[in-house]
CSV table of N, CA, C and O in Angstrom, one decimal:
chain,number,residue,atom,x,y,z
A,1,UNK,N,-175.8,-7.7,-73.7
A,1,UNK,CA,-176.5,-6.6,-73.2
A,1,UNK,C,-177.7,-6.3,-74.1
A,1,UNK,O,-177.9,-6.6,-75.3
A,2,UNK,N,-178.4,-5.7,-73.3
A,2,UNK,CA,-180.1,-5.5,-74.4
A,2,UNK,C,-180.3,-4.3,-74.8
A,2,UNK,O,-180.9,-3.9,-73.8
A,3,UNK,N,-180.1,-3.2,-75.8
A,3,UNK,CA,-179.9,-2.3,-76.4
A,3,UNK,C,-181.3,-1.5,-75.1
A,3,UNK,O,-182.4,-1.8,-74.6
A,4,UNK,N,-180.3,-0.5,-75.0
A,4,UNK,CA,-180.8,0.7,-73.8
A,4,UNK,C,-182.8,1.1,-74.4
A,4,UNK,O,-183.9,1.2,-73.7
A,5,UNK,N,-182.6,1.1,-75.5
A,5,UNK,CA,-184.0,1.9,-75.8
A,5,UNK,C,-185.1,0.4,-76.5
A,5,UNK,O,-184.5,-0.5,-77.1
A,6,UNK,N,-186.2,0.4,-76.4
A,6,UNK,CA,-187.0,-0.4,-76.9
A,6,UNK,C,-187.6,-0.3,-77.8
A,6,UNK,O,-188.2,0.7,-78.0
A,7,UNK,N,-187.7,-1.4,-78.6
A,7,UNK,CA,-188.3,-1.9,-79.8
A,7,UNK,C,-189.6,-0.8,-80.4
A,7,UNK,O,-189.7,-0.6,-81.6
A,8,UNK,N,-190.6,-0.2,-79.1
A,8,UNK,CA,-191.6,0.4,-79.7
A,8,UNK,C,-190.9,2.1,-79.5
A,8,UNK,O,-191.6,3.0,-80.0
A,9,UNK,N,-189.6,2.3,-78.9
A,9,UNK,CA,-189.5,3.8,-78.9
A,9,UNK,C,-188.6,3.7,-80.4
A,9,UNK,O,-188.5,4.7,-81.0
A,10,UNK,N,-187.9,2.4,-81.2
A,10,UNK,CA,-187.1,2.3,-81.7
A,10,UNK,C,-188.3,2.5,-83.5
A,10,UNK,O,-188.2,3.1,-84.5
A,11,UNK,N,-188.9,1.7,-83.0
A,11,UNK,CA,-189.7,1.9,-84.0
A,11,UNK,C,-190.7,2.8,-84.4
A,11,UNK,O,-191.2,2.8,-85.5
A,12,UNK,N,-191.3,4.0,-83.2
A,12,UNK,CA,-191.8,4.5,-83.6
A,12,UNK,C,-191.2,6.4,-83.7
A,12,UNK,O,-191.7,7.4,-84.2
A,13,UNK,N,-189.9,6.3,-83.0
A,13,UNK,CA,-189.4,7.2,-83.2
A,13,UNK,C,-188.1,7.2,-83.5
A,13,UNK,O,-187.9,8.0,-84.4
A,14,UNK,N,-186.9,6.6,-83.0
A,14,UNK,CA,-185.9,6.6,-84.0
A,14,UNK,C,-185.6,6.1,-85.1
A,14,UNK,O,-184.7,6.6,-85.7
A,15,UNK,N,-186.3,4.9,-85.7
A,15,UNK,CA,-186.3,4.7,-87.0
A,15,UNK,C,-186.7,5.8,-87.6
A,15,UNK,O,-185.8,6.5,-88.0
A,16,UNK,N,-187.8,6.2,-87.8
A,16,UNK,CA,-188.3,7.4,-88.6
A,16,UNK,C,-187.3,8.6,-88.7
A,16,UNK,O,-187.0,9.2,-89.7
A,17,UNK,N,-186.7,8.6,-87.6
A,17,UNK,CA,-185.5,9.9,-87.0
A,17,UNK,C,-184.2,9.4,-88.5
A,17,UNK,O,-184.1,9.7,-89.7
A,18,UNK,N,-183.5,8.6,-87.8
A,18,UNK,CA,-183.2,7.8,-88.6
A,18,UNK,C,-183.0,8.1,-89.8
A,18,UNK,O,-182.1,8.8,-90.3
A,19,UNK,N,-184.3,7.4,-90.5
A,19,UNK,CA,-184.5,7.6,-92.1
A,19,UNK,C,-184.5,8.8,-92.3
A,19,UNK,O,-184.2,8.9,-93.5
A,20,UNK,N,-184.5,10.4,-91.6
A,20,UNK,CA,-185.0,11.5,-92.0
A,20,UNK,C,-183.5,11.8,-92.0
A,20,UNK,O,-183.2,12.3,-93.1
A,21,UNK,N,-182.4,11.7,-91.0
A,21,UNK,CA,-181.3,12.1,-91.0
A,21,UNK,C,-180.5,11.9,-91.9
A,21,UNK,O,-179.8,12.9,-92.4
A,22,UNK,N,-180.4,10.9,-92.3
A,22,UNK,CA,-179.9,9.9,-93.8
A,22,UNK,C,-180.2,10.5,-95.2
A,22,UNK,O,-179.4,10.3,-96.1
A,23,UNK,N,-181.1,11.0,-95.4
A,23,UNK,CA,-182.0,11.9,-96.4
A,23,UNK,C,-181.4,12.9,-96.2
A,23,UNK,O,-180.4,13.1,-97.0
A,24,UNK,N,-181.5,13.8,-95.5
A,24,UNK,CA,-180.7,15.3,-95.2
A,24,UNK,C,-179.2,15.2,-95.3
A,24,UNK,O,-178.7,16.2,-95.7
A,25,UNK,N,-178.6,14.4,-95.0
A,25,UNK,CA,-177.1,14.9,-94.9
A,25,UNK,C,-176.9,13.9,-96.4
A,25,UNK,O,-177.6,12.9,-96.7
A,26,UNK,N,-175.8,14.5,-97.1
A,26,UNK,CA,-175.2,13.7,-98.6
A,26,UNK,C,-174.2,13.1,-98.4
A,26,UNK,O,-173.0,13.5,-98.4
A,27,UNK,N,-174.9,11.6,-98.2
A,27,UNK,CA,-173.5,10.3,-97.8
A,27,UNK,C,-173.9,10.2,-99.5
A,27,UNK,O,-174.9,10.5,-100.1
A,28,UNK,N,-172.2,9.4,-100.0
A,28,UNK,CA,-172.4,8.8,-100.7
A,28,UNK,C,-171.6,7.8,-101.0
A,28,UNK,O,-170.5,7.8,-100.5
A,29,UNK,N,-172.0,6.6,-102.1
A,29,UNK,CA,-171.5,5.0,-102.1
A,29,UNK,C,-169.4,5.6,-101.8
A,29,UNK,O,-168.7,6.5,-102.2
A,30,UNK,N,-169.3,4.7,-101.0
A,30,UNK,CA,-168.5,4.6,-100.6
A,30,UNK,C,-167.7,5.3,-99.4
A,30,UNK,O,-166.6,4.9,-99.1
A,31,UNK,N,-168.2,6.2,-98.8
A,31,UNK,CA,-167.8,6.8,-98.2
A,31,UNK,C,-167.6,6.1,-96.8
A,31,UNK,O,-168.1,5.0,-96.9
A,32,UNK,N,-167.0,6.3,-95.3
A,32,UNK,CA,-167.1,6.2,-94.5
A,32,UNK,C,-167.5,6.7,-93.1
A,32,UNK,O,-166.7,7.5,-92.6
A,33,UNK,N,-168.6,6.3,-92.5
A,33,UNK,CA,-169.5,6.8,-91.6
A,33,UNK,C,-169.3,6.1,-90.2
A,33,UNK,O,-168.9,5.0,-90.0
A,34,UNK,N,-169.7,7.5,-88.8
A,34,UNK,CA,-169.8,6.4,-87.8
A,34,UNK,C,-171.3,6.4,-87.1
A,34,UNK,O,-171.8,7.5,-87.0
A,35,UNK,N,-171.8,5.5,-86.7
A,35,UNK,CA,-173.3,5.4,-86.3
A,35,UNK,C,-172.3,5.4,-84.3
A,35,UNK,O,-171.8,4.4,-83.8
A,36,UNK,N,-172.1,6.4,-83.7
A,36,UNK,CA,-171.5,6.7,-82.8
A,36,UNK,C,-172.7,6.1,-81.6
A,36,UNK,O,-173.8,6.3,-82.1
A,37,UNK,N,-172.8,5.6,-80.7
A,37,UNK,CA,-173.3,5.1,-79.4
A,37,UNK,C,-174.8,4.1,-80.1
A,37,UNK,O,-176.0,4.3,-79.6
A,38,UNK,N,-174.6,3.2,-81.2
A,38,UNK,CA,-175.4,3.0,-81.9
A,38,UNK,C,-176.6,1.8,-80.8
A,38,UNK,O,-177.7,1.5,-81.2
A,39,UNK,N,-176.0,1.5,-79.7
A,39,UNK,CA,-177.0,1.1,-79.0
A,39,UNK,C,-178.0,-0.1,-79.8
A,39,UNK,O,-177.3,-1.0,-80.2
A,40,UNK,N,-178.9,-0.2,-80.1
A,40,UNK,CA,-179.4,-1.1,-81.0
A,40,UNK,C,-179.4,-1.3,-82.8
A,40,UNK,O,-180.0,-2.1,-83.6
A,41,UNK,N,-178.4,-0.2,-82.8
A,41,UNK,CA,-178.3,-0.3,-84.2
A,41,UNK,C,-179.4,0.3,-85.4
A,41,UNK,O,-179.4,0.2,-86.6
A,42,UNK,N,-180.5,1.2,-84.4
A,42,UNK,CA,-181.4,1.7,-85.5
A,42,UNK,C,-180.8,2.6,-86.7
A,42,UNK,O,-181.4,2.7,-87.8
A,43,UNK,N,-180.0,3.1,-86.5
A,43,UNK,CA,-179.5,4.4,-88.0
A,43,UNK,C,-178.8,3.3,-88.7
A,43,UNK,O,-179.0,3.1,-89.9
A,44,UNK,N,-177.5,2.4,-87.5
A,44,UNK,CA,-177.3,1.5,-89.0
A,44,UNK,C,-177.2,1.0,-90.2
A,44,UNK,O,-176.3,0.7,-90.9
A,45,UNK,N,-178.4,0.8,-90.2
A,45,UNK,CA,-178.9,0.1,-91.7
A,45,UNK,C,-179.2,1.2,-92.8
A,45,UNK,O,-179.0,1.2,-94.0
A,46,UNK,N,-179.7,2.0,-92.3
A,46,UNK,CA,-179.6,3.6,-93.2
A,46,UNK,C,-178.8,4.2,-93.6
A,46,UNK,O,-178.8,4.9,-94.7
A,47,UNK,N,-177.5,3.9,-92.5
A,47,UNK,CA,-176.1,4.9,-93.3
A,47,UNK,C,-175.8,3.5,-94.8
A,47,UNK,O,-175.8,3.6,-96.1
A,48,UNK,N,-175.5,2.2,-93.8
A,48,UNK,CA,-175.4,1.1,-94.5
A,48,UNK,C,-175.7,0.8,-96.1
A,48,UNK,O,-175.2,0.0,-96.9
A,49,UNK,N,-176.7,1.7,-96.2
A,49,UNK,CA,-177.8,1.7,-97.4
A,49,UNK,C,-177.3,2.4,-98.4
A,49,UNK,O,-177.4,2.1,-99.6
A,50,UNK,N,-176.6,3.7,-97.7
A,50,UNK,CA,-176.6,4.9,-98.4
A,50,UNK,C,-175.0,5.3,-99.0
A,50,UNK,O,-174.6,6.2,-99.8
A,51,UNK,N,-174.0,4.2,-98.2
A,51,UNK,CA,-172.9,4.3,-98.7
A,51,UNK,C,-172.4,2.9,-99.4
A,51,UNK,O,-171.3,2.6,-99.7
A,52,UNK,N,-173.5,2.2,-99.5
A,52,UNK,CA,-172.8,0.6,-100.1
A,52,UNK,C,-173.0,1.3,-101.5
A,52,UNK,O,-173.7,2.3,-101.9
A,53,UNK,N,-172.0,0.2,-102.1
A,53,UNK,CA,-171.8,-1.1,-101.9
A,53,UNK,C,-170.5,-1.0,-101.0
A,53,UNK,O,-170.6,-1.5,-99.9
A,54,UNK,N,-169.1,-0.2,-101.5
A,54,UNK,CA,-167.9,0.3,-101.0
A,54,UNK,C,-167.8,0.9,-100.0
A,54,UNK,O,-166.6,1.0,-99.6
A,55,UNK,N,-169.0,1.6,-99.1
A,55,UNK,CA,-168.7,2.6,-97.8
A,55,UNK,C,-167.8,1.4,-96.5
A,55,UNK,O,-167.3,0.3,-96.7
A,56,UNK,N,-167.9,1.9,-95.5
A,56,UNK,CA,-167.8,1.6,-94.3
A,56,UNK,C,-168.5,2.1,-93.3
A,56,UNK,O,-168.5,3.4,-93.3
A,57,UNK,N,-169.5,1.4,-92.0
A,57,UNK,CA,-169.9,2.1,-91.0
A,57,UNK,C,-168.8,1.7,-90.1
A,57,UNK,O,-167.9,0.9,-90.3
A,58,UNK,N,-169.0,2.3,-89.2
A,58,UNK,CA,-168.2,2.1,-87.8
A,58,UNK,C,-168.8,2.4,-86.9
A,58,UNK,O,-169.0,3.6,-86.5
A,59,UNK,N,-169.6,0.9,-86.2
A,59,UNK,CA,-170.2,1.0,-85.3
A,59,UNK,C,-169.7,1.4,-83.7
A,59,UNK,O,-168.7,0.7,-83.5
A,60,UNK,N,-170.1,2.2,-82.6
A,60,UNK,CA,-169.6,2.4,-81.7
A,60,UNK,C,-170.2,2.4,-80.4
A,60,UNK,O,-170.9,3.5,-80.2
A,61,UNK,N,-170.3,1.8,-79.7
A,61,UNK,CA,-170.9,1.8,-78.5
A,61,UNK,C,-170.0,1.5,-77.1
A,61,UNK,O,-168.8,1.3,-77.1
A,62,UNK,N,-170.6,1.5,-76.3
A,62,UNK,CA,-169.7,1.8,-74.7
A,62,UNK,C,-169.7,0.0,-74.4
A,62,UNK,O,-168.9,-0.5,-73.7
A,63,UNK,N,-170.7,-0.6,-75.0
A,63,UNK,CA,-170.8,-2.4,-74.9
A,63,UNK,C,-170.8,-2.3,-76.6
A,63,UNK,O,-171.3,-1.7,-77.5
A,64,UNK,N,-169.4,-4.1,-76.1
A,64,UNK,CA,-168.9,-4.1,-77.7
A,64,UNK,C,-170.0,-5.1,-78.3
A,64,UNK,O,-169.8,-5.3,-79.6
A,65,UNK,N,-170.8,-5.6,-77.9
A,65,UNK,CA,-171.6,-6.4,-78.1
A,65,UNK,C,-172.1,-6.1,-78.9
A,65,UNK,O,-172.2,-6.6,-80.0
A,66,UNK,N,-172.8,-4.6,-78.3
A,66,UNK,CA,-174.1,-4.2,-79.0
A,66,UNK,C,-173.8,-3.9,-80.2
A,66,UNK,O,-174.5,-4.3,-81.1
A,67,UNK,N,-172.3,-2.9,-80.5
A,67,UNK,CA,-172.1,-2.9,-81.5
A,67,UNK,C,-171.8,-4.0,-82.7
A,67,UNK,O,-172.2,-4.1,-83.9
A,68,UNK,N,-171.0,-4.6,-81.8
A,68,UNK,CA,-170.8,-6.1,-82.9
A,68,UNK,C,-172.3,-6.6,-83.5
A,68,UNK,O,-172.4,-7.1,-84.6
A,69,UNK,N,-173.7,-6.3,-82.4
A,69,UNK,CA,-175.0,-7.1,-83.0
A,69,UNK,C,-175.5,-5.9,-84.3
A,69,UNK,O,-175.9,-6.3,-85.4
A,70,UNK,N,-175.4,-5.2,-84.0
A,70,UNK,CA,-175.8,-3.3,-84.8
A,70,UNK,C,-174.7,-4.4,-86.5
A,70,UNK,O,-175.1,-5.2,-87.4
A,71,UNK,N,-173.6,-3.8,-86.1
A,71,UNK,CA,-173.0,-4.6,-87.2
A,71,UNK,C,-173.0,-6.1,-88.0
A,71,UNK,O,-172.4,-6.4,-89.0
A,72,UNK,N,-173.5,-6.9,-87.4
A,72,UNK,CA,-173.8,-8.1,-87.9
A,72,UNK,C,-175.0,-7.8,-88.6
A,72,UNK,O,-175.2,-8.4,-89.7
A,73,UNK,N,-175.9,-7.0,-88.1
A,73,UNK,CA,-177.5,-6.7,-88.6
A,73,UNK,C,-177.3,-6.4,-90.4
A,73,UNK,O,-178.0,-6.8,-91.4
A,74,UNK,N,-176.3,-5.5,-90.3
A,74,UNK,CA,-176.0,-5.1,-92.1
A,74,UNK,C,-174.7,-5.4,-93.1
A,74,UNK,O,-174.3,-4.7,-94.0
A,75,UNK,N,-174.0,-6.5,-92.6
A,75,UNK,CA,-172.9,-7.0,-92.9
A,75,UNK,C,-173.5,-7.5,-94.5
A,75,UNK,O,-172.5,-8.2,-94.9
A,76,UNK,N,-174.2,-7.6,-95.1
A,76,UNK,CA,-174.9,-8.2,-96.4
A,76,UNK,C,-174.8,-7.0,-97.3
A,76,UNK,O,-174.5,-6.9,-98.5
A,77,UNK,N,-175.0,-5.9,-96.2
A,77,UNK,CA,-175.0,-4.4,-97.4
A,77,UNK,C,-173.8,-3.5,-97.5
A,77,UNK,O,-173.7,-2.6,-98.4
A,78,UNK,N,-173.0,-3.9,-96.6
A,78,UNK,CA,-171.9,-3.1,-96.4
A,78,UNK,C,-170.5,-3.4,-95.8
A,78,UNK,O,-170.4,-4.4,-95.1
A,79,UNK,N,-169.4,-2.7,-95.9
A,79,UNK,CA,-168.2,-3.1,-94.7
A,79,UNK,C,-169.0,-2.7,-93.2
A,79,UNK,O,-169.8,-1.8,-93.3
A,80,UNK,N,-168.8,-3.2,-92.1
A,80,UNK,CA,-168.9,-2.7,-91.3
A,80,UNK,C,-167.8,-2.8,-89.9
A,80,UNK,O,-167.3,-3.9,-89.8
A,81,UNK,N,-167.5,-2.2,-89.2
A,81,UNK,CA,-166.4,-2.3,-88.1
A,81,UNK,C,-167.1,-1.7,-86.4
A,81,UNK,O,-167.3,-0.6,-86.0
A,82,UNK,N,-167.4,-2.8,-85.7
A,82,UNK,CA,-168.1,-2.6,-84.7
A,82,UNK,C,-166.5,-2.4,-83.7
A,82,UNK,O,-165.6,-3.2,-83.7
A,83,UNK,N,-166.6,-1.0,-82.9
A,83,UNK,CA,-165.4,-0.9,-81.9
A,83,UNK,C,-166.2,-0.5,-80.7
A,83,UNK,O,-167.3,-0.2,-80.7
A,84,UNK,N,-165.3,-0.5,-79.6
A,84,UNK,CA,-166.0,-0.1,-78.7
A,84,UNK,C,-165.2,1.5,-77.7
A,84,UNK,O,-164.0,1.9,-77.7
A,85,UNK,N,-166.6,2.0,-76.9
A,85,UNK,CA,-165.7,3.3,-76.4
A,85,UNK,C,-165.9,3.0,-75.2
A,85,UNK,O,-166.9,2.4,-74.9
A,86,UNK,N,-165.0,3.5,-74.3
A,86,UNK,CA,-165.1,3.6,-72.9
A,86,UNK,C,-165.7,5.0,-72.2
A,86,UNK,O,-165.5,5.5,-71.1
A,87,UNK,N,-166.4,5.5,-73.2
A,87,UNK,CA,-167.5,6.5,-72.7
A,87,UNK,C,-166.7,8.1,-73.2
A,87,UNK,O,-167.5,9.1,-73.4
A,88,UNK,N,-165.6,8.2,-73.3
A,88,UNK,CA,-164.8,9.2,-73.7
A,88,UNK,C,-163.9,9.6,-74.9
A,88,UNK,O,-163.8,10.6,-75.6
A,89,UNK,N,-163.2,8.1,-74.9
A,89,UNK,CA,-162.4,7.7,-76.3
A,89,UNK,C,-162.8,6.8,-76.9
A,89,UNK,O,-163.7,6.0,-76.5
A,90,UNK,N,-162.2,6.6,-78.2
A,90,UNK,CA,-162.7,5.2,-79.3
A,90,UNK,C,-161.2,5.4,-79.9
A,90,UNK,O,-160.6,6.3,-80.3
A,91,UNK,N,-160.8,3.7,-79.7
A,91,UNK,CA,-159.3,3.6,-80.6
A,91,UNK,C,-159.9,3.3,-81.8
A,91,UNK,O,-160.6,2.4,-82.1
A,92,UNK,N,-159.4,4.4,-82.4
A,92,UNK,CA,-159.6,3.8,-84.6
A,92,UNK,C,-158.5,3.9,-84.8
A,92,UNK,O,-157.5,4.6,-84.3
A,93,UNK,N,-158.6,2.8,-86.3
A,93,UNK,CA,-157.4,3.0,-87.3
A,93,UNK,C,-157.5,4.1,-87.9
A,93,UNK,O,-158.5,4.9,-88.0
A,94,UNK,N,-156.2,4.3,-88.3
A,94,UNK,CA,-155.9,5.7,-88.7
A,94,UNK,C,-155.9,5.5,-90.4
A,94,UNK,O,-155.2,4.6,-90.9
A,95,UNK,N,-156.5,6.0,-91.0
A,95,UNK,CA,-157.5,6.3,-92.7
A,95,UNK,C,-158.3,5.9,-92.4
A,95,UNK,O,-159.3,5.9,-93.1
């Protein structure tokens, strides 16, 4: 599937979004985060950033694809766990 929002809304406004959110809230290395309906994966690489080397994201989208692609994107910086929701629930492991 082809991530809902496009390259130039991705780039010229949720990246930026993104970067600003990541800045404001205090993740830190290692912690564990979820980039929740991550669709193309724009925040991922940001949380990715901000809790490696040791964090975890947990990517989540309604197509497991997209998340699996979101998470393949920052697998170099981080753990990551791409699951999928059926629009209501998300099965996670428990810790």
């Amino acid at each position: 599937m082809r991530p809902r929002f496009g390259a130039a809304l991705s780039a010229t406004v949720l990246r930026p979004l993104a970067e600003q959110l990541v800045q404001e809230i205090d993740l830190r290395p290692g912690a564990v985060v979820c980039d929740l309906m991550c669709d193309g994966g724009t925040l991922t690489p940001f949380l990715a950033r901000a809790i490696a080397p040791i964090g975890v994201v947990v990517t989540i989208d309604t197509d497991l694809e997209l998340a699996t692609q979101a998470a393949e994107n920052v697998l170099h910086v981080s753990k990551v766990v791409p699951k999928m929701s059926d629009g209501a629930t998300v099965a996670l492991d428990d810790g």
